[in-house]
Tab-separated table of C-alpha atoms and ligand atoms in Angstrom:
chain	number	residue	atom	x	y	z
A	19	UNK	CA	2.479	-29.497	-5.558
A	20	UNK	CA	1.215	-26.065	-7.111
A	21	UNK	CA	-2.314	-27.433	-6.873
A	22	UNK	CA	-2.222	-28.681	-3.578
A	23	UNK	CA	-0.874	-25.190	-2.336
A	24	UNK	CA	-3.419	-23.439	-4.604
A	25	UNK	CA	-6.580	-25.552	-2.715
A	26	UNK	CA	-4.502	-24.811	0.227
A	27	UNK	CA	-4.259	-20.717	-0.373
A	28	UNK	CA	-8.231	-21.363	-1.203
A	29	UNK	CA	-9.334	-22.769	2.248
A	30	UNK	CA	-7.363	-19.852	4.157
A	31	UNK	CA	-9.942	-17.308	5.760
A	32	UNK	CA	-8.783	-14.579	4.555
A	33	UNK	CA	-7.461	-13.057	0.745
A	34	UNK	CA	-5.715	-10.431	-0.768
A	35	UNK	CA	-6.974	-9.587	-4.187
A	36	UNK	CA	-5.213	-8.132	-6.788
A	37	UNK	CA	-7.124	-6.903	-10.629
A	38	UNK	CA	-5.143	-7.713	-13.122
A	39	UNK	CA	-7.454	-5.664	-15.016
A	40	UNK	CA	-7.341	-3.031	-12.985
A	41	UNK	CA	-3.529	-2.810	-12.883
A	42	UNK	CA	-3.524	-3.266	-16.789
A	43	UNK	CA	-5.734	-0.448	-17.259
A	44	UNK	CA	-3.225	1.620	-15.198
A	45	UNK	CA	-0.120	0.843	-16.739
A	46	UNK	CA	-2.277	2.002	-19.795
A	47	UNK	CA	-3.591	5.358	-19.077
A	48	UNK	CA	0.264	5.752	-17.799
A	49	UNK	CA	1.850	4.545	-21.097
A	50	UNK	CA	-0.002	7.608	-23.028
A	51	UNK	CA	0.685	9.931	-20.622
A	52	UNK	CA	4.757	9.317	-20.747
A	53	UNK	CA	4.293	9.303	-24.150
A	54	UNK	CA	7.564	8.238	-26.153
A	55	UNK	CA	9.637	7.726	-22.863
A	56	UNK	CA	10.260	4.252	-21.431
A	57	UNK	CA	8.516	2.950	-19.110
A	58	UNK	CA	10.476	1.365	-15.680
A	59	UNK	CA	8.049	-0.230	-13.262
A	60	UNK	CA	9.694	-0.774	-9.992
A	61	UNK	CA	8.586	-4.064	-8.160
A	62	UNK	CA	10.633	-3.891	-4.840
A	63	UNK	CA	8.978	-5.428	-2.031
A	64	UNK	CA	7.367	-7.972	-3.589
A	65	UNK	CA	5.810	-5.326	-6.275
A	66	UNK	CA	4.565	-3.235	-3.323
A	67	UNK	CA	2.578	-6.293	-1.610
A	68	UNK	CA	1.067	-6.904	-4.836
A	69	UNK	CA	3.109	-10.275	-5.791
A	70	UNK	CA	6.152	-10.125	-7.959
A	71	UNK	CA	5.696	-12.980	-10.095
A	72	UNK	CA	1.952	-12.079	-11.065
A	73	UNK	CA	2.991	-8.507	-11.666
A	74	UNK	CA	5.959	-8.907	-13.629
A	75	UNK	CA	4.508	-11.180	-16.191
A	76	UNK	CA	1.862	-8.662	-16.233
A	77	UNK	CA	3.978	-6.144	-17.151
A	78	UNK	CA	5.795	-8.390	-19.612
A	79	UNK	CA	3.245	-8.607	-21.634
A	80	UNK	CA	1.553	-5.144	-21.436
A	81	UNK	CA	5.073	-3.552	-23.085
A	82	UNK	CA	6.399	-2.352	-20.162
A	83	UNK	CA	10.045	-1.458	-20.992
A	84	UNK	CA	11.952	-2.068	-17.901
A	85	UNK	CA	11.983	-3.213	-14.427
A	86	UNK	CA	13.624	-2.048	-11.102
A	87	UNK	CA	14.085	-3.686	-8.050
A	88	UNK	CA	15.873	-2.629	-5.097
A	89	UNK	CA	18.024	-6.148	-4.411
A	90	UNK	CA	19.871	-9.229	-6.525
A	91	UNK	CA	17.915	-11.930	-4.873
A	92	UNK	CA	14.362	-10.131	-6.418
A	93	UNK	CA	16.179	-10.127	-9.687
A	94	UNK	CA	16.883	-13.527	-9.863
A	95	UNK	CA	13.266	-14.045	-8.920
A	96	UNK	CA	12.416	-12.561	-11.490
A	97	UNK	CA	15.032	-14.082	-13.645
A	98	UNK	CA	13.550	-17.163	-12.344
A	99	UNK	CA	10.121	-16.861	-13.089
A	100	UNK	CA	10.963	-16.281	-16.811
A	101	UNK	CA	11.049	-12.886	-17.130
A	102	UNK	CA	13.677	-11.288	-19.875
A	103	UNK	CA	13.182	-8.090	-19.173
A	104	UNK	CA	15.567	-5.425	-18.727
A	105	UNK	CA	15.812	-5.731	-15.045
A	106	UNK	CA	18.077	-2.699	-12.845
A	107	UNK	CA	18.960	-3.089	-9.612
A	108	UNK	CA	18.540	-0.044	-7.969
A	109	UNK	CA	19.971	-0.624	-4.374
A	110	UNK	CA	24.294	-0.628	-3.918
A	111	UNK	CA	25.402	-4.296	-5.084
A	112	UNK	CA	28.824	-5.473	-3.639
A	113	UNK	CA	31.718	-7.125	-5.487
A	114	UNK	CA	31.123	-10.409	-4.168
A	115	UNK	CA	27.610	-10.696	-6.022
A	116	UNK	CA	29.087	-9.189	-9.396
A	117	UNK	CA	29.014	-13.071	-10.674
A	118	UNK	CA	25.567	-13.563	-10.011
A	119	UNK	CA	24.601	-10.212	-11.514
A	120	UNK	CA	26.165	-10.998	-14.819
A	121	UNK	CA	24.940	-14.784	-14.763
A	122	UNK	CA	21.405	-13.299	-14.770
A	123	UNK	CA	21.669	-10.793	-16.729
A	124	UNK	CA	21.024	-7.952	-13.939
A	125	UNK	CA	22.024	-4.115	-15.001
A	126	UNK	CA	23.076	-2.598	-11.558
A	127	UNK	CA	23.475	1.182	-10.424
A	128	UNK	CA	26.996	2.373	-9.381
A	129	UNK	CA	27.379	5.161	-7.301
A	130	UNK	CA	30.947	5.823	-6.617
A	131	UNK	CA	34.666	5.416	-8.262
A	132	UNK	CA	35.417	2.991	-4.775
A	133	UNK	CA	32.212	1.226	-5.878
A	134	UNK	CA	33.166	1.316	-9.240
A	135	UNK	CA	36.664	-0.393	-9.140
A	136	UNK	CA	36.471	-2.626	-6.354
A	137	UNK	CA	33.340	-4.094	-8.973
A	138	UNK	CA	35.836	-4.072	-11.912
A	139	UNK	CA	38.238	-6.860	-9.972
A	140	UNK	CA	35.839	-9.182	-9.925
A	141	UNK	CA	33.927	-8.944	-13.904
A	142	UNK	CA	35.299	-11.913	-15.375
A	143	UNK	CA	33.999	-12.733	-18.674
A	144	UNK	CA	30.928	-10.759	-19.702
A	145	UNK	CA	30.568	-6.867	-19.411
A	146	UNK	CA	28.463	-5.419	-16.806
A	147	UNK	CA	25.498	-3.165	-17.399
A	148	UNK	CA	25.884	-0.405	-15.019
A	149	UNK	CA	23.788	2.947	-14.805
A	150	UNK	CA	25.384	5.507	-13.028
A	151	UNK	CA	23.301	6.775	-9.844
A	152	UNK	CA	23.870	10.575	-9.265
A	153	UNK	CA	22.860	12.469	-5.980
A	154	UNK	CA	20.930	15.549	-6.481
A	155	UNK	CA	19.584	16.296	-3.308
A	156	UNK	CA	18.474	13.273	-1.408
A	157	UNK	CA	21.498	12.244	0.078
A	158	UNK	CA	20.783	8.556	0.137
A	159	UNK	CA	23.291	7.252	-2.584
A	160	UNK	CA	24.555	8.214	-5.567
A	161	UNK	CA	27.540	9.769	-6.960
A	162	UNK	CA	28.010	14.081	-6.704
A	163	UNK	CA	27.343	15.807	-9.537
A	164	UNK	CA	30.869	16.963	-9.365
A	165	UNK	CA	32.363	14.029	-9.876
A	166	UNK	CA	30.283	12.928	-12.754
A	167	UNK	CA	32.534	13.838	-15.433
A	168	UNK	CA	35.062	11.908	-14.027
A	169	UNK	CA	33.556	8.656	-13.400
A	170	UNK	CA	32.087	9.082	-16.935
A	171	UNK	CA	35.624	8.695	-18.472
A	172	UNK	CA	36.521	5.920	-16.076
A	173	UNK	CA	33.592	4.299	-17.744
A	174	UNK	CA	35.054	4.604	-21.097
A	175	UNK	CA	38.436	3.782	-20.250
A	176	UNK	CA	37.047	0.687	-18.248
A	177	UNK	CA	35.825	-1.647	-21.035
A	178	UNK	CA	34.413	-4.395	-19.090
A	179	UNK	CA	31.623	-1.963	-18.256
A	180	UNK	CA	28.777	-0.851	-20.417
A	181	UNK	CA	27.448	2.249	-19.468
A	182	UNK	CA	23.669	2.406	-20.161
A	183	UNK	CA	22.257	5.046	-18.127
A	184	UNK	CA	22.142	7.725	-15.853
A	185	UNK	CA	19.652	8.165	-13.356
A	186	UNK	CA	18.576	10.127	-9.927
A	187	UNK	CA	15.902	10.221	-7.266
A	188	UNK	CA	13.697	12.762	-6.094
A	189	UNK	CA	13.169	13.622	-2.670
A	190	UNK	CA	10.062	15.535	-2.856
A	191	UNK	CA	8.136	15.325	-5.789
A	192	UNK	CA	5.153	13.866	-4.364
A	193	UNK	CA	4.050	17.625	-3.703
A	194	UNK	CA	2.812	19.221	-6.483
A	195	UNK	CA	5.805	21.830	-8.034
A	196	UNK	CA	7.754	21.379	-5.216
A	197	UNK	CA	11.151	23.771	-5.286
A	198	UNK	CA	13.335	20.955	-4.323
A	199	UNK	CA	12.324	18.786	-6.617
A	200	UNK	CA	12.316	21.530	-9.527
A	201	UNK	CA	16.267	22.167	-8.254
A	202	UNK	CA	17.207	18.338	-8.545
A	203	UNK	CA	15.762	18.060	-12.153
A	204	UNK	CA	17.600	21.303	-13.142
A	205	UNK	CA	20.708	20.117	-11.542
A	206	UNK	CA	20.544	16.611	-13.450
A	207	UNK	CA	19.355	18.243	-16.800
A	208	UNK	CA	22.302	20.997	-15.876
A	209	UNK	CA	24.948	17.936	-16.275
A	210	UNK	CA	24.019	17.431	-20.291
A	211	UNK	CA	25.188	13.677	-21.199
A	212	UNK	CA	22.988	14.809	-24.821
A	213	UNK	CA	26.258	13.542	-27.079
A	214	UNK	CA	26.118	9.988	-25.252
A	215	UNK	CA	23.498	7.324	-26.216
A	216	UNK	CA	22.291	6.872	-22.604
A	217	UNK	CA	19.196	6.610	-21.109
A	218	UNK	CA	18.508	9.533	-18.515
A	219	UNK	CA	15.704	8.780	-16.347
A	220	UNK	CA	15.009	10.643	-12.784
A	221	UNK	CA	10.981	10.471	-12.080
A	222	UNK	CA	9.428	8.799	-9.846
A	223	UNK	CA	5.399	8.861	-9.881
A	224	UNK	CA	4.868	12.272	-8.772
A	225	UNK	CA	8.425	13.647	-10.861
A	226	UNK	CA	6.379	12.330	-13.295
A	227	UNK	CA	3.061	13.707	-12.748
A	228	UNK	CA	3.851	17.061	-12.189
A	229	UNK	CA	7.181	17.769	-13.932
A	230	UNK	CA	6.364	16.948	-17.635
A	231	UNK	CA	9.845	18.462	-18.771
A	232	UNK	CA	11.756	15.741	-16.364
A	233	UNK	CA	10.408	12.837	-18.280
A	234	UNK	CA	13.141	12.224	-20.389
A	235	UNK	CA	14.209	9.047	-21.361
A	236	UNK	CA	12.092	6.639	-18.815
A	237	UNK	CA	10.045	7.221	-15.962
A	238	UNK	CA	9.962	4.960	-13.414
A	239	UNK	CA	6.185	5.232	-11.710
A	240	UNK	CA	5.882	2.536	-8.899
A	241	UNK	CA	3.097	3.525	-6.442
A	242	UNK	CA	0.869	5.409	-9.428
A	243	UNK	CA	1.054	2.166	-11.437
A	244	UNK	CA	-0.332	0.720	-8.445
A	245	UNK	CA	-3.153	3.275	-8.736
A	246	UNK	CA	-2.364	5.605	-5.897
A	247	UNK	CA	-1.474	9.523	-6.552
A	248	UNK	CA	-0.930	11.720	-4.638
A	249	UNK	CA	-3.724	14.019	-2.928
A	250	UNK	CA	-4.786	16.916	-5.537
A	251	UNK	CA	-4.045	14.828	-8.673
A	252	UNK	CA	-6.853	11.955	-8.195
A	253	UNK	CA	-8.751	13.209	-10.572
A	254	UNK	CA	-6.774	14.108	-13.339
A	255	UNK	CA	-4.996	10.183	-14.437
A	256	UNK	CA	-7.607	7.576	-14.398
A	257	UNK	CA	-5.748	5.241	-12.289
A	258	UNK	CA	-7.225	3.029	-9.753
A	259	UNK	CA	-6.151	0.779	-6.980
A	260	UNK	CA	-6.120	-3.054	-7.899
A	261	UNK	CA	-5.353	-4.421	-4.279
A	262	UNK	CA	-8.162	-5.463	-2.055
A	263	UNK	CA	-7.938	-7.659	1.449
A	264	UNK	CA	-11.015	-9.771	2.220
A	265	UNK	CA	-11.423	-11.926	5.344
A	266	UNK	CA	-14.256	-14.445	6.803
A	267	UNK	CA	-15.903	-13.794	9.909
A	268	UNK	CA	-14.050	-16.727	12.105
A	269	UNK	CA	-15.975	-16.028	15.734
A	270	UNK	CA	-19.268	-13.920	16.369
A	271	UNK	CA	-20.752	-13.089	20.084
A	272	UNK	CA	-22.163	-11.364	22.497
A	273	UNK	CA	-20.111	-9.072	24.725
A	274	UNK	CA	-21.450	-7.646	28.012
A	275	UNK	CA	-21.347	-4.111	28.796
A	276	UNK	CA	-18.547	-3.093	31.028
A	277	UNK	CA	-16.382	-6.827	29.420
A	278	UNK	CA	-12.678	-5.455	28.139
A	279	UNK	CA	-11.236	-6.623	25.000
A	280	UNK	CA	-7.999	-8.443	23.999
A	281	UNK	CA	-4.533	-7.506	24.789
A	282	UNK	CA	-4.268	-4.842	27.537
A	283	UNK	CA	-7.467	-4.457	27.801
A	284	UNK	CA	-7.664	-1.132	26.070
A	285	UNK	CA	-11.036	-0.914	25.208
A	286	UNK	CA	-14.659	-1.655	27.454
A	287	UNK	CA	-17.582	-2.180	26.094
A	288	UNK	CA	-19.729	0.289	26.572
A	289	UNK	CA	-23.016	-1.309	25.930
A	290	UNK	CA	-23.804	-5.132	25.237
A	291	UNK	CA	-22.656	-5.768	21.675
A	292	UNK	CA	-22.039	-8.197	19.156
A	293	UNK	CA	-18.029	-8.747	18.743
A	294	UNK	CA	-16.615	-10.375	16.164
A	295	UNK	CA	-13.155	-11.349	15.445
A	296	UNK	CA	-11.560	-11.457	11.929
A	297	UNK	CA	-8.691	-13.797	11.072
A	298	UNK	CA	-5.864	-10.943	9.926
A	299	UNK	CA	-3.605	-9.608	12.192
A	300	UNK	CA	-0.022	-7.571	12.446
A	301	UNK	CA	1.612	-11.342	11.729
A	302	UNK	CA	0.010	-10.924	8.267
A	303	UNK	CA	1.161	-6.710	7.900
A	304	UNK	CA	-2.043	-5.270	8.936
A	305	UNK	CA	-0.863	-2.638	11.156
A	306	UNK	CA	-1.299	-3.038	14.685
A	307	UNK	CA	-1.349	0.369	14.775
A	308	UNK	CA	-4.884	0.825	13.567
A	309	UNK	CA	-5.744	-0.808	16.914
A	310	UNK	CA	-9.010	0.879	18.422
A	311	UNK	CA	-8.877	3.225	15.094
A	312	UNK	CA	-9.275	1.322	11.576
A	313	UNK	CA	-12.896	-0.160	10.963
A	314	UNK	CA	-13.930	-2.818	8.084
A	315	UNK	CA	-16.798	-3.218	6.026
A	316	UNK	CA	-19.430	-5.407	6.393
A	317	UNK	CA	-23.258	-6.042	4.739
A	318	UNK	CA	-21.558	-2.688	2.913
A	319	UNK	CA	-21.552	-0.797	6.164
A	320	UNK	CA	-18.827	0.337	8.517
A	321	UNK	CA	-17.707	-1.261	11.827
A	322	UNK	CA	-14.721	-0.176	14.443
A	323	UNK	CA	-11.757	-2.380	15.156
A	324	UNK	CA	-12.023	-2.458	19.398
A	325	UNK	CA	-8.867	-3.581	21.285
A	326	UNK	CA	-5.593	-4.505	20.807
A	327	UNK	CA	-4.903	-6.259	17.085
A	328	UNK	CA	-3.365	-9.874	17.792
A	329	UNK	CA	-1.040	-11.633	15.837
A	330	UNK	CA	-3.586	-13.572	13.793
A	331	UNK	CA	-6.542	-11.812	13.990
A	332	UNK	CA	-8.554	-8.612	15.866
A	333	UNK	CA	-12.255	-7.839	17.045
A	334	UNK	CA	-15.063	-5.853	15.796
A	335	UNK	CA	-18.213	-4.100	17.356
A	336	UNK	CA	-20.597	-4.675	15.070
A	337	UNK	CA	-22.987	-3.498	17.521
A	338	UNK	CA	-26.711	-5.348	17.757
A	339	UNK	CA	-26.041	-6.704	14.174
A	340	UNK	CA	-27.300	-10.783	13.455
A	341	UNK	CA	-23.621	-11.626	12.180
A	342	UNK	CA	-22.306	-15.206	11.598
A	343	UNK	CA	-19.196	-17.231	11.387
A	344	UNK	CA	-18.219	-16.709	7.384
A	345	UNK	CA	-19.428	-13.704	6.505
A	346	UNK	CA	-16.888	-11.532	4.000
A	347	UNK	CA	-15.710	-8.423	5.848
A	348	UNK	CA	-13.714	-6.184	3.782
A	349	UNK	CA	-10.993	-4.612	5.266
A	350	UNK	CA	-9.141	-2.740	2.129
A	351	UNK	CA	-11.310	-2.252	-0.863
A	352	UNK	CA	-15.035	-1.800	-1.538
A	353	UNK	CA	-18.400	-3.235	-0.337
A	354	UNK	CA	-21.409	-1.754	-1.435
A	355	UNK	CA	-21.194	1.940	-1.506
A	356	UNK	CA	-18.626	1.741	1.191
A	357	UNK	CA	-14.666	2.014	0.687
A	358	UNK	CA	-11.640	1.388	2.741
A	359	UNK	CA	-8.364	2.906	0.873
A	360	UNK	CA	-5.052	2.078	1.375
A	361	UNK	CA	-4.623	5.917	2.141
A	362	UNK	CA	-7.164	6.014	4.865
A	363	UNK	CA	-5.441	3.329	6.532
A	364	UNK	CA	-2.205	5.023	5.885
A	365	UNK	CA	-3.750	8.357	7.795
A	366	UNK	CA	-4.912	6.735	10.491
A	367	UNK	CA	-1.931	4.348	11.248
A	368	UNK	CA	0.520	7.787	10.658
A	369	UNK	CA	1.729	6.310	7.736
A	370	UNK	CA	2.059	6.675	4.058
A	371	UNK	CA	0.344	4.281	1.494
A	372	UNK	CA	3.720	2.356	0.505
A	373	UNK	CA	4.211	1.498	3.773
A	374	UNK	CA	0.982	-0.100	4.274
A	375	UNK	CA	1.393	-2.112	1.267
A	376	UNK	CA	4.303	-3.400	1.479
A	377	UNK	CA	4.637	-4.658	4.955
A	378	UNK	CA	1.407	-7.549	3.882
A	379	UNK	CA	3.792	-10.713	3.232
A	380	UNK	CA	3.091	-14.117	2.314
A	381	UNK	CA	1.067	-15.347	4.988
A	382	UNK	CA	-2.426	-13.936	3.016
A	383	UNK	CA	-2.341	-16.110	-0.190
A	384	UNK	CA	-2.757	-13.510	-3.180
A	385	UNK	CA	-5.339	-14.085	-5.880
A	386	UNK	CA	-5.237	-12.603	-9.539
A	387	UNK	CA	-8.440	-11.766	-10.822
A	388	UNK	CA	-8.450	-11.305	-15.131
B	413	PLP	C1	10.922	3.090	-5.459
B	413	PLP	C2	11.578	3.902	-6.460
B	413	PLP	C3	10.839	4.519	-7.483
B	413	PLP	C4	9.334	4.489	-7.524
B	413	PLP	O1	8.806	5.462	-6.667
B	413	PLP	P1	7.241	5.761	-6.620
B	413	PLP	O2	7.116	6.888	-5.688
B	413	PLP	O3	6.594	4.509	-6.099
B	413	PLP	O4	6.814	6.069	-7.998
B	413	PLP	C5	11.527	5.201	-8.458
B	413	PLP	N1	12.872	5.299	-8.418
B	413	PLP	C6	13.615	4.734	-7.448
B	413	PLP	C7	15.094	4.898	-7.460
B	413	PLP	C8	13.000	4.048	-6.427
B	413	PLP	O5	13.724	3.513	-5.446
């Protein structure tokens, strides 16, 4: 069956590509930057478009320490799929999927006393390992600092939880030294759990990049693992994407001047051209948004999307250029001395680079490359 949907994922027109290299080499140059602290790769959303499955065994075996994912149902995946390791689930869980949780061996986050006890009714036989989410400053969830100290003794009073960390989010780190962000580290380094044996974690890629002191004990670096940082900091970690999206040319012709193109005919050609379409479309996540603005690569030069992207695919001027039916366009990644990032498409489509990423499902098989 796997090889039959393998040849399968091989005749489709168009690929994402993801370097295992690459992304090794990344979690690397991350590793000795964080130093002693553990190291919590989040894989939500399929591992930010990049496969969960492919990237979790990667991780496995590179020494990552921990994993995070936002839901039960990607833990069991993972669960699934063989991997053992420490997995937290970093999204509110309800009672009614406590079972499941323990059955898998799932740590969860708990963000409230309600929370809390409504969970406790339903632990049967095995603890639960909870980390306790605290609210600094995003107001998303997580418990008020206030209340900490409470909930803290609930936990040791309650013995069919274990308590192994403590954790918050940042809002705003991804600027560099941002005030907020400064505030919510002080605030969660204010609430001193130093005589408990838990682990404290609160960064995020850019908490950790620019906040060395808020490192503690794990960081949890998602998008930079991925090999995206934010603006001013390129140059300083040697991280680099891993994620590329290739497509064949699957129609090529000639277009007369003053001819409209696609859906709502929102763009005329100005002068007889070449158009081309490319199999990839806002049915496989490519953001129909980059209509009449996001370009590909091709023969290592650039070319303009024109119209309206379709469900399964969009055009291309490629102007008076010779080009045929199965050519390799490039539409994220490199060609030549050409590039496409993630975070051009992201500026042009009004976005930000996670966004991008994640919304490419399953439609575009995924390849690994060692
Ligand atoms: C997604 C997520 C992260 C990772 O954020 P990046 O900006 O991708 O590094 C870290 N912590 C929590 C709680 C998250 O939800």
């Amino acid at each position: 069956m796997s090889k039959i949907i393998r040849e399968i994922d091989s005749l489709h027109p168009a690929r994402i590509e993801v370097s295992l290299k690459q992304l090794l080499k990344n979690i690397r140059v991350l590793q000795k930057f964080m130093g002693k602290s553990l190291y919590c790769l989040p894989l939500k959303a399929n591992a930010y478009g990049h496969g969960l499955h492919a990237v979790a065994k990667l991780a496995e075996k590179a020494g990552i320490d921990y994993l995070a994912v936002a839901h039960l149902s990607e833990g069991v995946q993972l669960r699934m799929a063989g991997i053992q390791l420490p997995i937290l689930i970093l999204s509110p869980v309800h009672e009614n999927e406590v079972s499941v949780l323990v059955d898998h061996d799932l740590e969860f986050s708990i963000s409230s006393k309600e929370q809390a006890e409504s969970i406790r009714k339903k632990i049967s036989k095995k603890k639960c390992r909870v980390h306790l989410r605290i609210d600094t400053g995003m107001q998303c969830t997580g418990i008020h600092p206030q209340h900490v100290k409470k909930l803290l003794s609930y936990f040791e009073r309650e013995k069919c939880f274990e308590l192994v960390g403590v954790y918050s989010h940042l809002a705003t780190a991804d600027k560099p030294m941002d005030l907020f962000a400064r505030k919510q580290i002080d605030i969660f380094k204010g609430l001193d759990f130093s005589n408990k044996s838990l682990i404290q974690h609160i960064c995020n890629s850019g908490g950790m990049l620019f906040f060395i002191d808020a490192h503690l004990d794990m960081v949890r670096p998602g998008l930079a693992t991925f090999g995206y940082l934010p603006d001013p900091y390129e140059d300083k970690i040697a991280v680099a994407p891993c994620f590329s999206l290739k497509a064949k040319v699957s129609y090529s012709k000639i277009v007369q001047k003053g001819e409209r193109i696609s859906y709502g005919h929102t763009y005329k050609v100005s002068k007889t051209s070449r158009i081309i379409t490319i199999p990839v479309g806002y049915g496989d996540g490519y953001l129909r948004t980059l209509s009449n603005k996001g370009f590909i690569l091709l023969r290592g030069k650039r070319f303009p999307i024109v119209g309206s992207i379709c469900m399964d695919q969009f055009m291309v001027n490629v102007g008076d250029m010779e080009v045929k039916v199965g050519e390799e366009a490039v539409l994220i990644g490199k060609q030549g001395n050409q590039e496409i990032s993630i975070q051009e498409i992201a500026r042009l489509a009004e976005t930000i680079p996670y966004e991008v990423l994640c919304l490419f499902n399953e439609r575009i098989p995924r390849f690994y490359i060692q």
